[in-house]
Structure formats: C-alpha cells, structure tokens
mmCIF file of C-alpha atoms and ligand atoms in Angstrom:
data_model
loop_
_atom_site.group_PDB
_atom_site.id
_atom_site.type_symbol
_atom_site.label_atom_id
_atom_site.label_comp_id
_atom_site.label_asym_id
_atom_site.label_seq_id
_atom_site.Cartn_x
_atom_site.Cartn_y
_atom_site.Cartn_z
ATOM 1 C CA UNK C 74 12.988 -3.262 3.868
ATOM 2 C CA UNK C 75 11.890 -0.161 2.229
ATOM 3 C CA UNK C 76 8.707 1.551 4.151
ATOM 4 C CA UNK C 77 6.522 3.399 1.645
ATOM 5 C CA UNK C 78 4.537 6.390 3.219
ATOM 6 C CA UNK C 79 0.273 6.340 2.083
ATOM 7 C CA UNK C 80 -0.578 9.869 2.093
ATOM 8 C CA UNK C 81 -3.832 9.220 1.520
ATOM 9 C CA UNK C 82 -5.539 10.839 4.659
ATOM 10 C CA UNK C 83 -3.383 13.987 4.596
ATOM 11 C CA UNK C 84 -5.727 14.744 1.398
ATOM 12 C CA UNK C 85 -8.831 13.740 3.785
ATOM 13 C CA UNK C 86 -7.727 16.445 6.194
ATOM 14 C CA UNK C 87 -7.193 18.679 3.174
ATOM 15 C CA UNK C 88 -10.555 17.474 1.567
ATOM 16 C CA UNK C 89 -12.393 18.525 4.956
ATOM 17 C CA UNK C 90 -12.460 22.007 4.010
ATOM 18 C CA UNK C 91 -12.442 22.218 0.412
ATOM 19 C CA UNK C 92 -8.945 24.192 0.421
ATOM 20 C CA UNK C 93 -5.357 23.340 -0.585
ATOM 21 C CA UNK C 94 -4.117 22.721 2.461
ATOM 22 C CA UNK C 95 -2.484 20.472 3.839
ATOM 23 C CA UNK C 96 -0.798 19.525 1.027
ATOM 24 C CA UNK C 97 -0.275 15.743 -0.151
ATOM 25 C CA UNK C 98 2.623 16.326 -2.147
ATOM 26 C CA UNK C 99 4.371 18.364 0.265
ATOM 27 C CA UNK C 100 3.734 15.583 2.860
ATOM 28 C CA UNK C 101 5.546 13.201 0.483
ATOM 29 C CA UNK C 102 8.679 15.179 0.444
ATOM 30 C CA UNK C 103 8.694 15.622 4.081
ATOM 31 C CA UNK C 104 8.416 11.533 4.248
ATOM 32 C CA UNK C 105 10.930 11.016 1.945
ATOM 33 C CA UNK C 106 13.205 13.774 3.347
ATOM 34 C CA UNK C 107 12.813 12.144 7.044
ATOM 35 C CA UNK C 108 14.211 8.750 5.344
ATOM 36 C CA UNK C 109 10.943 7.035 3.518
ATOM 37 C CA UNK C 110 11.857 4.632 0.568
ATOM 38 C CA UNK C 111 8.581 5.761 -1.460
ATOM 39 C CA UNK C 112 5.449 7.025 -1.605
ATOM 40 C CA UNK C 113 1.905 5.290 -1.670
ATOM 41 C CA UNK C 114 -1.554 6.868 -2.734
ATOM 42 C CA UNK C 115 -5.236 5.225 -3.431
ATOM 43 C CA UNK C 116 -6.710 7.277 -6.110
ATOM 44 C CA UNK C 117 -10.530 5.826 -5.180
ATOM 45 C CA UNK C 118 -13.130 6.027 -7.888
ATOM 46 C CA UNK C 119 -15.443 7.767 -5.352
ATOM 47 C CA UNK C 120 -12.037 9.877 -4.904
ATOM 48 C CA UNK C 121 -12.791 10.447 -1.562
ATOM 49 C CA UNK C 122 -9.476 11.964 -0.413
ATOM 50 C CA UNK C 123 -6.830 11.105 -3.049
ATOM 51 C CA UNK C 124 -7.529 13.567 -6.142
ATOM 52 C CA UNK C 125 -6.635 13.043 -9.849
ATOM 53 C CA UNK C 126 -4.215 16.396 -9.265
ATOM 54 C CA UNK C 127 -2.360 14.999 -6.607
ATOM 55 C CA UNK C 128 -1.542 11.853 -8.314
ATOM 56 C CA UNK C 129 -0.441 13.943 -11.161
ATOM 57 C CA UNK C 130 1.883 16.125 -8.797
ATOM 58 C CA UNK C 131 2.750 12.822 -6.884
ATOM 59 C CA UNK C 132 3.870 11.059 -10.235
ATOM 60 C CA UNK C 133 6.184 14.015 -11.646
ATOM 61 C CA UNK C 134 7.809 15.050 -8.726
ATOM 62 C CA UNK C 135 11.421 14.254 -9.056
ATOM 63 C CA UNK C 136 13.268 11.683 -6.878
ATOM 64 C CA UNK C 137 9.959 9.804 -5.829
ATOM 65 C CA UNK C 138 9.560 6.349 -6.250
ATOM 66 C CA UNK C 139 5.280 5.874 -6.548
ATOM 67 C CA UNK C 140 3.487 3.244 -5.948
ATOM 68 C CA UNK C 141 -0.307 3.806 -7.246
ATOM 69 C CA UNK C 142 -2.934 1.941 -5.904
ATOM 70 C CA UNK C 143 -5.599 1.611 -7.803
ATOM 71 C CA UNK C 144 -8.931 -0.554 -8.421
ATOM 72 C CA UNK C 145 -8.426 -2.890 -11.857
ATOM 73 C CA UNK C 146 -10.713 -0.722 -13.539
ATOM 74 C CA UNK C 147 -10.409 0.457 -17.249
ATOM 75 C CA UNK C 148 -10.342 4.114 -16.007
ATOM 76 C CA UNK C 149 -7.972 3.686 -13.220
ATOM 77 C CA UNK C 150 -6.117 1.598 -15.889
ATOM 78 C CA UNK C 151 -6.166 4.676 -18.615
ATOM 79 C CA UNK C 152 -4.759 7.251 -15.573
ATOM 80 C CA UNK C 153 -1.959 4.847 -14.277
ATOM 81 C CA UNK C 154 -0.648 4.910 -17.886
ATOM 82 C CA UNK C 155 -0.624 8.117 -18.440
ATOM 83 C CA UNK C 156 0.962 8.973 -14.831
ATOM 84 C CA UNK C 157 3.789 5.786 -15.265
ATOM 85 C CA UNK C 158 4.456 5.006 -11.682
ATOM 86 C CA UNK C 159 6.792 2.886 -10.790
ATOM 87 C CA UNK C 160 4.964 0.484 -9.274
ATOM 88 C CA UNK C 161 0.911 -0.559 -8.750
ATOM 89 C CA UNK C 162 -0.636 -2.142 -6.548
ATOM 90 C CA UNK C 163 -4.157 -3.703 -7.728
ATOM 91 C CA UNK C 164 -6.591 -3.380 -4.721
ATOM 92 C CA UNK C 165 -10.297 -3.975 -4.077
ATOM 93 C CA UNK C 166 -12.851 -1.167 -3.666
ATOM 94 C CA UNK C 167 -16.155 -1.199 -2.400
ATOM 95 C CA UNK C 168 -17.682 2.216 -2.351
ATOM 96 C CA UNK C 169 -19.458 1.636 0.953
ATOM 97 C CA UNK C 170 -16.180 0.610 2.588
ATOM 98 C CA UNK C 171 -14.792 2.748 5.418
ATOM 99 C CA UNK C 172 -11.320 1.631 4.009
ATOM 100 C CA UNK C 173 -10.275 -1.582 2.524
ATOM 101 C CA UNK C 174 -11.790 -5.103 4.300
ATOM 102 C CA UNK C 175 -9.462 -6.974 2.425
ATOM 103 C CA UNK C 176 -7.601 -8.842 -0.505
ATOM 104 C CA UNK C 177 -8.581 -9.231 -3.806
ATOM 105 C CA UNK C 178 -10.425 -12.810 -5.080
ATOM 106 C CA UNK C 179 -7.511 -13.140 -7.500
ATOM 107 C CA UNK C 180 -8.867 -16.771 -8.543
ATOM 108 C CA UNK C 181 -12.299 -16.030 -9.197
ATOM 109 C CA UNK C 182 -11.591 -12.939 -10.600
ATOM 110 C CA UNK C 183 -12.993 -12.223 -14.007
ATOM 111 C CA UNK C 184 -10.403 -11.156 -17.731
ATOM 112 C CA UNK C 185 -10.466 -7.741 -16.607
ATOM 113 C CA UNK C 186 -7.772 -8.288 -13.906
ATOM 114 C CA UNK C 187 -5.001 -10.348 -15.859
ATOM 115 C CA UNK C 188 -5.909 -7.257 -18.920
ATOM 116 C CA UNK C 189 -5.115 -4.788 -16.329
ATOM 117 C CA UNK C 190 -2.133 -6.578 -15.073
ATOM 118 C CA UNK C 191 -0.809 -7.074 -19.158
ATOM 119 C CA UNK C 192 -1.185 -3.373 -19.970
ATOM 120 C CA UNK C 193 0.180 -2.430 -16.530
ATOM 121 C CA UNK C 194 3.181 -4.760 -16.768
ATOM 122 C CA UNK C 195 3.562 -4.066 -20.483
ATOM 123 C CA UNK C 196 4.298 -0.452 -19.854
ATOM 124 C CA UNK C 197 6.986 -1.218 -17.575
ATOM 125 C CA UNK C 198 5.169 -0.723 -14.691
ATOM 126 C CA UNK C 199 5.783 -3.021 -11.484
ATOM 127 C CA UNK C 200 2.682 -4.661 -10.650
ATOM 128 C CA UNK C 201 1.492 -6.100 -7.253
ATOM 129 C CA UNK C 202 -1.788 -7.474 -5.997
ATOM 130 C CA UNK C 203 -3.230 -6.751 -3.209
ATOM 131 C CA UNK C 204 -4.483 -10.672 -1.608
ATOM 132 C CA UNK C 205 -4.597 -12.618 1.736
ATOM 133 C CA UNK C 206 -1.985 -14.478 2.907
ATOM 134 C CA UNK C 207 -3.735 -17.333 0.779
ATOM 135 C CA UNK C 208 -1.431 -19.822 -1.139
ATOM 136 C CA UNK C 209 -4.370 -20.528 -3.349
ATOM 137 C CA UNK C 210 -4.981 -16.619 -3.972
ATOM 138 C CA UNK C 211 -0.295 -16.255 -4.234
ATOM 139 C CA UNK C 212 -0.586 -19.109 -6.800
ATOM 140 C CA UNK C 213 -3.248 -17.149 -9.487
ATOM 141 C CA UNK C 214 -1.349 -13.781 -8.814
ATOM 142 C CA UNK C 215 1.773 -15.393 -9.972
ATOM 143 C CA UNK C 216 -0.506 -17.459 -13.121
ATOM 144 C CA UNK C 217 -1.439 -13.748 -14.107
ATOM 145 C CA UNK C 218 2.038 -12.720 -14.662
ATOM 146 C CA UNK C 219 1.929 -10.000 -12.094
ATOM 147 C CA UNK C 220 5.871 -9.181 -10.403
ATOM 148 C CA UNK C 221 4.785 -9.032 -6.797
ATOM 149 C CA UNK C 222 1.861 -9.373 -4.314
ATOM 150 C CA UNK C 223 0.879 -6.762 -1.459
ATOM 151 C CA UNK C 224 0.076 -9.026 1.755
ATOM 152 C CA UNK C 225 -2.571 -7.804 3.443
ATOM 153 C CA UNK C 226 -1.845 -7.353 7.147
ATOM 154 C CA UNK C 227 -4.957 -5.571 8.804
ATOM 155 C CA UNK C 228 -6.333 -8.927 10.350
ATOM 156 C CA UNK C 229 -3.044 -9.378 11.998
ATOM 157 C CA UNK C 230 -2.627 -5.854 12.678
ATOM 158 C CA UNK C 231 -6.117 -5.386 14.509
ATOM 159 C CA UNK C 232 -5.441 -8.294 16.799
ATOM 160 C CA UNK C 233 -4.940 -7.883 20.114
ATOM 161 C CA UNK C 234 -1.027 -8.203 20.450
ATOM 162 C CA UNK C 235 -1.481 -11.574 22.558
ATOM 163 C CA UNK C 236 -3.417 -13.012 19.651
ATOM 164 C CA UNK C 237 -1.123 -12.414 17.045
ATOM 165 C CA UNK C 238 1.457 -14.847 16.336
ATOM 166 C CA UNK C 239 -0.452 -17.018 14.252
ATOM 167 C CA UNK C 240 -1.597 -14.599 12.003
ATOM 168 C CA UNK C 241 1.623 -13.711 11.722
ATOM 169 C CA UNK C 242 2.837 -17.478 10.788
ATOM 170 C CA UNK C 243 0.090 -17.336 8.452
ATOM 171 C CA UNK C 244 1.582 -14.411 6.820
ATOM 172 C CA UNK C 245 5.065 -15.622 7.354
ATOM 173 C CA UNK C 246 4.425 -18.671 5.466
ATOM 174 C CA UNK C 247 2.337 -16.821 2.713
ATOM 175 C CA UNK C 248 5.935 -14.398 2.019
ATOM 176 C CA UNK C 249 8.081 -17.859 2.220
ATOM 177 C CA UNK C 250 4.891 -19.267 -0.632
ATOM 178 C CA UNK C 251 5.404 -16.354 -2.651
ATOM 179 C CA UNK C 252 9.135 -15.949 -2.946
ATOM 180 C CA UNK C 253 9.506 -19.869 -4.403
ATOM 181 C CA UNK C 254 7.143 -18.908 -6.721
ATOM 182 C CA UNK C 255 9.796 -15.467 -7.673
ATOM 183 C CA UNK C 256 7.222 -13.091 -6.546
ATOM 184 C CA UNK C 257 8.402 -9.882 -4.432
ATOM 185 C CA UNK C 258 6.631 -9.458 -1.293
ATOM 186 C CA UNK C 259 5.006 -6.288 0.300
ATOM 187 C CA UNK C 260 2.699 -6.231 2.777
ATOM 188 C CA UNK C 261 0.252 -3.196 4.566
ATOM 189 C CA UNK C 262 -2.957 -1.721 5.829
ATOM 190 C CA UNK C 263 -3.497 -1.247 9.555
ATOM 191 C CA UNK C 264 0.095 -1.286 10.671
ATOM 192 C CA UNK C 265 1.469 0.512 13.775
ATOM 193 C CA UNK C 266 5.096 0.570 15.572
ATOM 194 C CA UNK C 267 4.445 -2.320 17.362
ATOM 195 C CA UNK C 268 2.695 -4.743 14.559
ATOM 196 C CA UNK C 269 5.319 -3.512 11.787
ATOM 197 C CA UNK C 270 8.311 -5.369 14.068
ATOM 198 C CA UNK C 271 6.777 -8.769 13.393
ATOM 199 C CA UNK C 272 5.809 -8.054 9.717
ATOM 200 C CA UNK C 273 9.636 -6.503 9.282
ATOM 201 C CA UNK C 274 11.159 -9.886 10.706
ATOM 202 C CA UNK C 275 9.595 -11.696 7.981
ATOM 203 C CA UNK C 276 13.234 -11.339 5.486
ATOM 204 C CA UNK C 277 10.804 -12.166 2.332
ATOM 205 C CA UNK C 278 9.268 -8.929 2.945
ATOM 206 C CA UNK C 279 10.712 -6.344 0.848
ATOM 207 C CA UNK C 280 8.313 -3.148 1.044
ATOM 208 C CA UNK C 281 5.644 -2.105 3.545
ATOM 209 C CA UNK C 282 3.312 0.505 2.951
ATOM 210 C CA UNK C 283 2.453 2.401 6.383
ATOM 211 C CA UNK C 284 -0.352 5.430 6.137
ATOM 212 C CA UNK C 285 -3.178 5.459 8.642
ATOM 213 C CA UNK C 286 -1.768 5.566 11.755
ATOM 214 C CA UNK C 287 1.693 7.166 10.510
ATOM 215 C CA UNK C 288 -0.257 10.230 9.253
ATOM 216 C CA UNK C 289 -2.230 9.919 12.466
ATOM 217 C CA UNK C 290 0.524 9.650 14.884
ATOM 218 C CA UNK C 291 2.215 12.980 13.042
ATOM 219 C CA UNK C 292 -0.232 14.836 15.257
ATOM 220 C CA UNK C 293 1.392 14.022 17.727
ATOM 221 C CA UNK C 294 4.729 13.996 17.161
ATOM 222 C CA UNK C 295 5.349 15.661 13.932
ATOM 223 C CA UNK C 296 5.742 14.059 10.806
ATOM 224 C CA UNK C 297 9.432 13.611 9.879
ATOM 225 C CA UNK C 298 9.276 11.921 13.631
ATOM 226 C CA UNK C 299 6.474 9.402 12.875
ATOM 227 C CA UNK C 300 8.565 8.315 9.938
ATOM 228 C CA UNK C 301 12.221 8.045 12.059
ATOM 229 C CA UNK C 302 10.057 6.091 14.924
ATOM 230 C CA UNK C 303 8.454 3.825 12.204
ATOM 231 C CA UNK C 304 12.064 3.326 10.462
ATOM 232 C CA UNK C 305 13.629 2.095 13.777
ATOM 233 C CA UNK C 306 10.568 0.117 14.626
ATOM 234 C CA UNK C 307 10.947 -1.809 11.448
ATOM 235 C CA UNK C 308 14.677 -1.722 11.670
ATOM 236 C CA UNK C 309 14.127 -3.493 15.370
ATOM 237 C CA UNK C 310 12.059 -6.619 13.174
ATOM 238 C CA UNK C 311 14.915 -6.734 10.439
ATOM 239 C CA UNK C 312 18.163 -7.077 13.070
ATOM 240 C CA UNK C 313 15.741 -10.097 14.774
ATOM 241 C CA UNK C 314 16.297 -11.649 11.013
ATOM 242 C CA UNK C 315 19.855 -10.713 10.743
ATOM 243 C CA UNK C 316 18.854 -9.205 7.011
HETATM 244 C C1 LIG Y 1128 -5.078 -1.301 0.240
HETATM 245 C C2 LIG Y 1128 -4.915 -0.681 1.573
HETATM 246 O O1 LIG Y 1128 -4.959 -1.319 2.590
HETATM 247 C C3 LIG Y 1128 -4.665 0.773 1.675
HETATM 248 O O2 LIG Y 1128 -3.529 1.062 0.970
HETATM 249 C C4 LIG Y 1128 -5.809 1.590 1.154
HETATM 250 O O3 LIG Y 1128 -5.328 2.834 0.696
HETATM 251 C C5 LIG Y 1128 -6.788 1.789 2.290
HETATM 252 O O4 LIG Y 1128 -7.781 2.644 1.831
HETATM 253 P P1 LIG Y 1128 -7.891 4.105 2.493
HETATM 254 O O5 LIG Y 1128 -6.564 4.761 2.327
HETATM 255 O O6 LIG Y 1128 -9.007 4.742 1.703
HETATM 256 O O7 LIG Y 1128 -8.215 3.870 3.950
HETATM 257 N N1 LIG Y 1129 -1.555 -0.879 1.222
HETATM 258 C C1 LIG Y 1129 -1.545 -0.437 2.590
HETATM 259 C C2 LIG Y 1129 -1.360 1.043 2.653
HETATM 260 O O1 LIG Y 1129 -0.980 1.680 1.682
HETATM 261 C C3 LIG Y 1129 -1.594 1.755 3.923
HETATM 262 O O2 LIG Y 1129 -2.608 1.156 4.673
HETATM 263 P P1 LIG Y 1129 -2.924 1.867 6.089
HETATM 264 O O3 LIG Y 1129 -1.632 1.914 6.859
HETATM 265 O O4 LIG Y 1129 -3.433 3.242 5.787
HETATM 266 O O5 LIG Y 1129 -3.953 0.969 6.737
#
C-alpha cells in the first residue's frame, strides 16, 4: 500500500510568518527520501496554507509522484492542467471549514463535476473522488468515469478506538463495493499510527494519504521518523491481510 505524505500544514507553519520557511517542497523530499510512495497537497481556493508556487515546485520536482487535491472548480481545473499531476483527487471545500467534514455528494452533484472529471481524465491525469464509504455515492463516481475514489476515513479515525470496528466494516465493505465496480481505492483524512493498521488491512486499499498528524507528530520525533513509524504501522495492517 503506498502512503502518500499531505504537506499541507508544513506551508501553515510556513504561512504563520509570512517567510519561506519551512519549506513544503523540501518536506516532500525528506518524505519521499525516508520511504513515502508520493506526495499529497490541497491547493484551497481561500489558499490558506498550500500556495499556487508550491504546487508549481511540487509538480516539477523530479522523481515525485503528486497527487493534487483540488475543489472541481473551473480554476482549480485550469491550474491542475497546466501543473499535470499524476493523480487528483476531487474534494469538497467549504471556506468556513476548519478542514474537510467530509465526502463529496457525487449523486446530486451538478455537470460541473463529471466536466472536471472528462478534462482531468482526458489529459491523462488519474482521477479520484473524494466520497463516504457510500455504495450509492461509489456507484455515481464510477457512472462519471472517474479511475478511483478517495475513502474518507475521519469518522472512523476520530472514534474512540473501542468504537471503531464498524466504521471500519463500513469502510471495508465500501473498498470490497468499489473494486467490483474496477475502481482503485484510497482512503485518508484524520489518520494516526494506530487507525492506519485497520484501514491498511483492508487489501482493496491501494494508497493512503497521511498529513495532519504525520506533520504533527514530526515535532516530536523528526520527520523522516514519523514517516518510518507510519510505514511499519501500515506494514503491521498489510501482514494481518497476507498482501
Ligand atoms: C480531503 C482531506 O481530507 C485532506 O486531504 C484535506 O487536505 C484536508 O484539508 P486541510 O489539509 O486543509 O486540513
Ligand atoms: N485526503 C486525506 C489527506 O490528504 C490527509 O488528511 P489528514 O491526514 O491531513 O487529515
């Protein structure tokens, strides 16, 4: 399972005093030199931490595989061109949000999200959704033609450990839902060392995307650490698959 690093809150450090530092981009190749598969950033439209430089930095530097979140908006659309990540990952944004509360309302969503996902998919990019662990929600990602869904795992991730395992079924069965239909599966937001485990023992699961409380924890122990501790924590959840 390949663990892609969000940088996103090394820029809100960086944004707290106006300056350069600390530096996004050099906090991706510190990831991906301590063993992460890929990097993730939210360019916001309030742009709140993530900046339209870094993403440019972020999407030429060499040897990085990017996966740009992104609201399905016609300007986010216009800059994800021009950058050509790898991969996107369509997410909801509410300005007033202190992060994101959620998935995206893929079924009642108006033409501008399957538009996005044609030009985005049309330019060779690899597409995912960000949704609930919703078969409903799975089924219109897959009607729109997108490659892959993002599951989002911050209700299961807030619970209290004891409270857990059937939000984690419900996610579970959501991965199994979304690989008959050939969709990859990724899944993120809110994820620790101890919630990953369950979320990497899911074998549908191909990518997680870790940033919060990996950038958080590098306080503490460093940052090439945070990443080793979250690689073993997510290799304990594969070997309990056998995958
Ligand atoms: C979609 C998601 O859960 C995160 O990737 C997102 O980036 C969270 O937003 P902030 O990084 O602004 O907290
Ligand atoms: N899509 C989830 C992500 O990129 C990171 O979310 P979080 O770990 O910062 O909550």
């Amino acid at each position: 399972m390949r663990l892609s690093v969000n940088v996103d809150h090394v820029a809100t450090l960086r944004n707290a005093r106006g300056g350069r530092f600390p530096c996004p981009v050099e906090a991706a190749r510190a990831c991906l030199a301590a063993g992460a598969d890929g990097i993730t950033i939210h360019l916001r439209e309030d742009r709140r931490h993530i900046r339209d430089e870094d993403a440019r930095r972020m999407a030429a530097e060499p040897g990085l595989r990017l996966n740009f979140e992104m609201a399905a908006t016609e300007e986010m659309v216009r800059i994800a061109l021009s950058l050509a990540p790898a991969a996107c990952c369509l997410v909801p944004e509410k300005r007033a949000e202190l992060t994101t509360e959620g998935g995206l309302d893929v079924k009642g969503a108006g033409p501008y999200l399957a538009e996005a996902v044609r030009q985005l998919a049309g330019a060779g990019i690899e597409v995912s959704l960000f949704v609930e662990p919703d078969p409903a929600q799975i089924d219109a990602v897959a009607a729109l033609g997108a490659q892959a869904i993002e599951l989002h795992t911050g209700t299961y991730a807030d619970a209290a450990p004891e409270a857990r395992a059937p939000l984690l079924a419900r996610l579970r069965a959501a991965a199994e839902h979304a690989s008959r239909l050939g969709l990859a599966c990724h899944a993120g937001h809110g994820l620790d060392y101890g919630s990953v485990v369950g979320i990497a023992a899911i074998p549908q699961v191909e990518e997680v995307s870790i940033g919060h409380f990996l950038i958080g924890a590098s306080v503490f122990e460093g940052l090439p650490g945070a990443v080793s501790r979250m690689r073993a924590a997510i290799a304990t959840g594969r070997s309990e698959t056998g995958h």
